[in-house]
């Protein structure tokens, strides 16, 4: 009998978040023809997302659609996820390593009395099992972990931007099912202690930092809120997002929603522009897994150059507009 892989989808509004497609991509790396892939979608008015996920290779979609699921709330979502795993009895459950996944996954692992491997960035498939690589010590080292008791249901969270998209836009999932079966979870139980009435979202730009392919980040070197303008221009031309150091946030140059680092967001874009950023270990913890790092700094001794693939020693207020003009020409 094959394995049962379960993905707990994450929504942004009525859309499926990219990290969910990436979780399906991770499943595609592990699953064989005899395995089953099940997806749980929790939210409110999520018909469109359920349709988007109804793909060949996904065997079943379990839908928890209720106005009380409109916003993530630990107790309500856990109630749905717990019912789901108890009913479907998966062998491996995958979530994104996001605010929601980091909250929900340990509760599930505890309920299942099993273990959890968090922040997985790659998977090695070997005869009879899997090994999962994850960064430790703020990205200074990596460890490889395996599940030891195959009989348990294990929980994984995967870091956004590290796996190819599964299903629709990327790697095909195994299995011949063309139309997944749909099941519906009952309403959330009435005994819940808290209800989220509203969520006030601080916009950090139209592109989610954790999913952005290109990030243009500014540090204290931008010197003022206006100093972020050239960075915003570059991000606009490259269809990227703007990020920042805690130094820039503390100085009041930008909102904390942009903070990248140990106590901010962890990002893994294809290209990370570090403009006027010294390269503290706390900042590196949030961005040193970026595929290509471009550093612009007036100080040739700045530690950011030790992790940079391309380093430009110079004034960001001269360099960034030049880069913007060149990219605009190239991309027009
Ligand atoms: C517990 C804890 C958690 C923390 N968490 C985080 C975190 O999550 N994220 C984070 O970022 N920090 C974090 N920090 C803060 C961190 O230690 C640093 O203070 C911060 O990252 C420094 O920000 P910076 O690089 O913008 O500023 P600075 O270190 O002041 O660097 C500014 C850089 O700009 C350069 N520069 C100046 N003018 C220009 C110019 N015109 N053109 C180009 N370059 C120029 C300078 O040479 C300098 O290298 C944390 C600290 C602690 C103690």
PDB file of N, CA, C and O in Angstrom, residues 113-142:
ATOM      1  N   UNK A 113       0.949  12.930  18.254  1.00  0.00           N
ATOM      2  CA  UNK A 113       2.025  12.361  19.081  1.00  0.00           C
ATOM      3  C   UNK A 113       3.174  11.879  18.196  1.00  0.00           C
ATOM      4  O   UNK A 113       3.705  10.776  18.358  1.00  0.00           O
ATOM      5  N   UNK A 114       3.501  12.726  17.230  1.00  0.00           N
ATOM      6  CA  UNK A 114       4.602  12.383  16.325  1.00  0.00           C
ATOM      7  C   UNK A 114       5.593  13.533  16.329  1.00  0.00           C
ATOM      8  O   UNK A 114       5.585  14.362  17.239  1.00  0.00           O
ATOM      9  N   UNK A 115       6.418  13.598  15.322  1.00  0.00           N
ATOM     10  CA  UNK A 115       7.430  14.650  15.275  1.00  0.00           C
ATOM     11  C   UNK A 115       7.181  15.593  14.121  1.00  0.00           C
ATOM     12  O   UNK A 115       6.353  15.334  13.247  1.00  0.00           O
ATOM     13  N   UNK A 116       7.923  16.683  14.154  1.00  0.00           N
ATOM     14  CA  UNK A 116       7.794  17.684  13.107  1.00  0.00           C
ATOM     15  C   UNK A 116       9.181  18.071  12.631  1.00  0.00           C
ATOM     16  O   UNK A 116      10.093  18.221  13.443  1.00  0.00           O
ATOM     17  N   UNK A 117       9.328  18.229  11.319  1.00  0.00           N
ATOM     18  CA  UNK A 117      10.573  18.780  10.777  1.00  0.00           C
ATOM     19  C   UNK A 117      10.178  20.108  10.114  1.00  0.00           C
ATOM     20  O   UNK A 117       9.336  20.141   9.221  1.00  0.00           O
ATOM     21  N   UNK A 118      10.792  21.185  10.609  1.00  0.00           N
ATOM     22  CA  UNK A 118      10.373  22.531  10.191  1.00  0.00           C
ATOM     23  C   UNK A 118      11.352  23.140   9.205  1.00  0.00           C
ATOM     24  O   UNK A 118      12.542  22.841   9.241  1.00  0.00           O
ATOM     25  N   UNK A 119      10.820  24.052   8.397  1.00  0.00           N
ATOM     26  CA  UNK A 119      11.657  24.913   7.566  1.00  0.00           C
ATOM     27  C   UNK A 119      12.518  24.104   6.589  1.00  0.00           C
ATOM     28  O   UNK A 119      13.694  24.393   6.384  1.00  0.00           O
ATOM     29  N   UNK A 120      11.889  23.097   5.987  1.00  0.00           N
ATOM     30  CA  UNK A 120      12.617  22.214   5.066  1.00  0.00           C
ATOM     31  C   UNK A 120      12.924  22.973   3.773  1.00  0.00           C
ATOM     32  O   UNK A 120      12.047  23.642   3.220  1.00  0.00           O
ATOM     33  N   UNK A 121      14.177  22.849   3.313  1.00  0.00           N
ATOM     34  CA  UNK A 121      14.528  23.541   2.073  1.00  0.00           C
ATOM     35  C   UNK A 121      14.828  22.574   0.920  1.00  0.00           C
ATOM     36  O   UNK A 121      14.845  22.979  -0.232  1.00  0.00           O
ATOM     37  N   UNK A 122      15.101  21.297   1.261  1.00  0.00           N
ATOM     38  CA  UNK A 122      15.251  20.322   0.178  1.00  0.00           C
ATOM     39  C   UNK A 122      15.004  18.921   0.718  1.00  0.00           C
ATOM     40  O   UNK A 122      15.086  18.692   1.930  1.00  0.00           O
ATOM     41  N   UNK A 123      14.700  18.033  -0.214  1.00  0.00           N
ATOM     42  CA  UNK A 123      14.352  16.657   0.166  1.00  0.00           C
ATOM     43  C   UNK A 123      15.221  15.698  -0.633  1.00  0.00           C
ATOM     44  O   UNK A 123      15.368  15.841  -1.851  1.00  0.00           O
ATOM     45  N   UNK A 124      15.777  14.733   0.069  1.00  0.00           N
ATOM     46  CA  UNK A 124      16.532  13.672  -0.609  1.00  0.00           C
ATOM     47  C   UNK A 124      15.682  12.411  -0.511  1.00  0.00           C
ATOM     48  O   UNK A 124      15.251  12.030   0.576  1.00  0.00           O
ATOM     49  N   UNK A 125      15.425  11.809  -1.662  1.00  0.00           N
ATOM     50  CA  UNK A 125      14.618  10.587  -1.675  1.00  0.00           C
ATOM     51  C   UNK A 125      15.578   9.413  -1.782  1.00  0.00           C
ATOM     52  O   UNK A 125      16.421   9.383  -2.673  1.00  0.00           O
ATOM     53  N   UNK A 126      15.501   8.501  -0.861  1.00  0.00           N
ATOM     54  CA  UNK A 126      16.346   7.310  -0.956  1.00  0.00           C
ATOM     55  C   UNK A 126      15.474   6.081  -0.779  1.00  0.00           C
ATOM     56  O   UNK A 126      14.292   6.197  -0.444  1.00  0.00           O
ATOM     57  N   UNK A 127      16.041   4.910  -1.033  1.00  0.00           N
ATOM     58  CA  UNK A 127      15.274   3.663  -0.956  1.00  0.00           C
ATOM     59  C   UNK A 127      14.610   3.546   0.419  1.00  0.00           C
ATOM     60  O   UNK A 127      15.291   3.481   1.431  1.00  0.00           O
ATOM     61  N   UNK A 128      13.329   3.599   0.443  1.00  0.00           N
ATOM     62  CA  UNK A 128      12.606   3.366   1.703  1.00  0.00           C
ATOM     63  C   UNK A 128      12.346   4.606   2.536  1.00  0.00           C
ATOM     64  O   UNK A 128      11.749   4.529   3.594  1.00  0.00           O
ATOM     65  N   UNK A 129      12.785   5.753   2.122  1.00  0.00           N
ATOM     66  CA  UNK A 129      12.506   6.916   2.970  1.00  0.00           C
ATOM     67  C   UNK A 129      12.975   8.233   2.376  1.00  0.00           C
ATOM     68  O   UNK A 129      13.336   8.332   1.203  1.00  0.00           O
ATOM     69  N   UNK A 130      12.954   9.244   3.233  1.00  0.00           N
ATOM     70  CA  UNK A 130      13.316  10.602   2.807  1.00  0.00           C
ATOM     71  C   UNK A 130      14.241  11.224   3.844  1.00  0.00           C
ATOM     72  O   UNK A 130      14.154  10.904   5.031  1.00  0.00           O
ATOM     73  N   UNK A 131      15.079  12.133   3.379  1.00  0.00           N
ATOM     74  CA  UNK A 131      15.889  12.934   4.295  1.00  0.00           C
ATOM     75  C   UNK A 131      15.589  14.393   3.970  1.00  0.00           C
ATOM     76  O   UNK A 131      15.434  14.767   2.797  1.00  0.00           O
ATOM     77  N   UNK A 132      15.463  15.185   5.008  1.00  0.00           N
ATOM     78  CA  UNK A 132      15.024  16.577   4.840  1.00  0.00           C
ATOM     79  C   UNK A 132      16.116  17.517   5.308  1.00  0.00           C
ATOM     80  O   UNK A 132      16.612  17.385   6.436  1.00  0.00           O
ATOM     81  N   UNK A 133      16.489  18.453   4.450  1.00  0.00           N
ATOM     82  CA  UNK A 133      17.525  19.417   4.831  1.00  0.00           C
ATOM     83  C   UNK A 133      16.879  20.710   5.314  1.00  0.00           C
ATOM     84  O   UNK A 133      15.886  21.170   4.731  1.00  0.00           O
ATOM     85  N   UNK A 134      17.440  21.255   6.403  1.00  0.00           N
ATOM     86  CA  UNK A 134      16.919  22.520   6.940  1.00  0.00           C
ATOM     87  C   UNK A 134      18.072  23.342   7.511  1.00  0.00           C
ATOM     88  O   UNK A 134      19.061  22.784   7.997  1.00  0.00           O
ATOM     89  N   UNK A 135      17.958  24.665   7.408  1.00  0.00           N
ATOM     90  CA  UNK A 135      19.026  25.509   7.964  1.00  0.00           C
ATOM     91  C   UNK A 135      18.912  25.592   9.486  1.00  0.00           C
ATOM     92  O   UNK A 135      17.809  25.570  10.030  1.00  0.00           O
ATOM     93  N   UNK A 136      20.058  25.675  10.145  1.00  0.00           N
ATOM     94  CA  UNK A 136      20.071  25.877  11.605  1.00  0.00           C
ATOM     95  C   UNK A 136      21.064  26.993  11.939  1.00  0.00           C
ATOM     96  O   UNK A 136      21.820  27.436  11.067  1.00  0.00           O
ATOM     97  N   UNK A 137      21.091  27.419  13.189  1.00  0.00           N
ATOM     98  CA  UNK A 137      21.965  28.513  13.643  1.00  0.00           C
ATOM     99  C   UNK A 137      21.856  29.705  12.691  1.00  0.00           C
ATOM    100  O   UNK A 137      22.854  30.161  12.129  1.00  0.00           O
ATOM    101  N   UNK A 138      20.631  30.167  12.509  1.00  0.00           N
ATOM    102  CA  UNK A 138      20.357  31.332  11.675  1.00  0.00           C
ATOM    103  C   UNK A 138      20.993  31.202  10.289  1.00  0.00           C
ATOM    104  O   UNK A 138      21.533  32.160   9.748  1.00  0.00           O
ATOM    105  N   UNK A 139      20.940  30.009   9.730  1.00  0.00           N
ATOM    106  CA  UNK A 139      21.414  29.786   8.369  1.00  0.00           C
ATOM    107  C   UNK A 139      22.907  29.570   8.250  1.00  0.00           C
ATOM    108  O   UNK A 139      23.436  29.458   7.153  1.00  0.00           O
ATOM    109  N   UNK A 140      23.617  29.456   9.372  1.00  0.00           N
ATOM    110  CA  UNK A 140      25.077  29.261   9.320  1.00  0.00           C
ATOM    111  C   UNK A 140      25.445  27.817   9.018  1.00  0.00           C
ATOM    112  O   UNK A 140      26.552  27.515   8.609  1.00  0.00           O
ATOM    113  N   UNK A 141      24.527  26.893   9.303  1.00  0.00           N
ATOM    114  CA  UNK A 141      24.791  25.472   9.054  1.00  0.00           C
ATOM    115  C   UNK A 141      23.483  24.821   8.609  1.00  0.00           C
ATOM    116  O   UNK A 141      22.409  25.434   8.697  1.00  0.00           O
ATOM    117  N   UNK A 142      23.612  23.586   8.136  1.00  0.00           N
ATOM    118  CA  UNK A 142      22.427  22.838   7.701  1.00  0.00           C
ATOM    119  C   UNK A 142      22.412  21.492   8.394  1.00  0.00           C
ATOM    120  O   UNK A 142      23.465  20.935   8.667  1.00  0.00           O
TER     121      UNK A 142
END
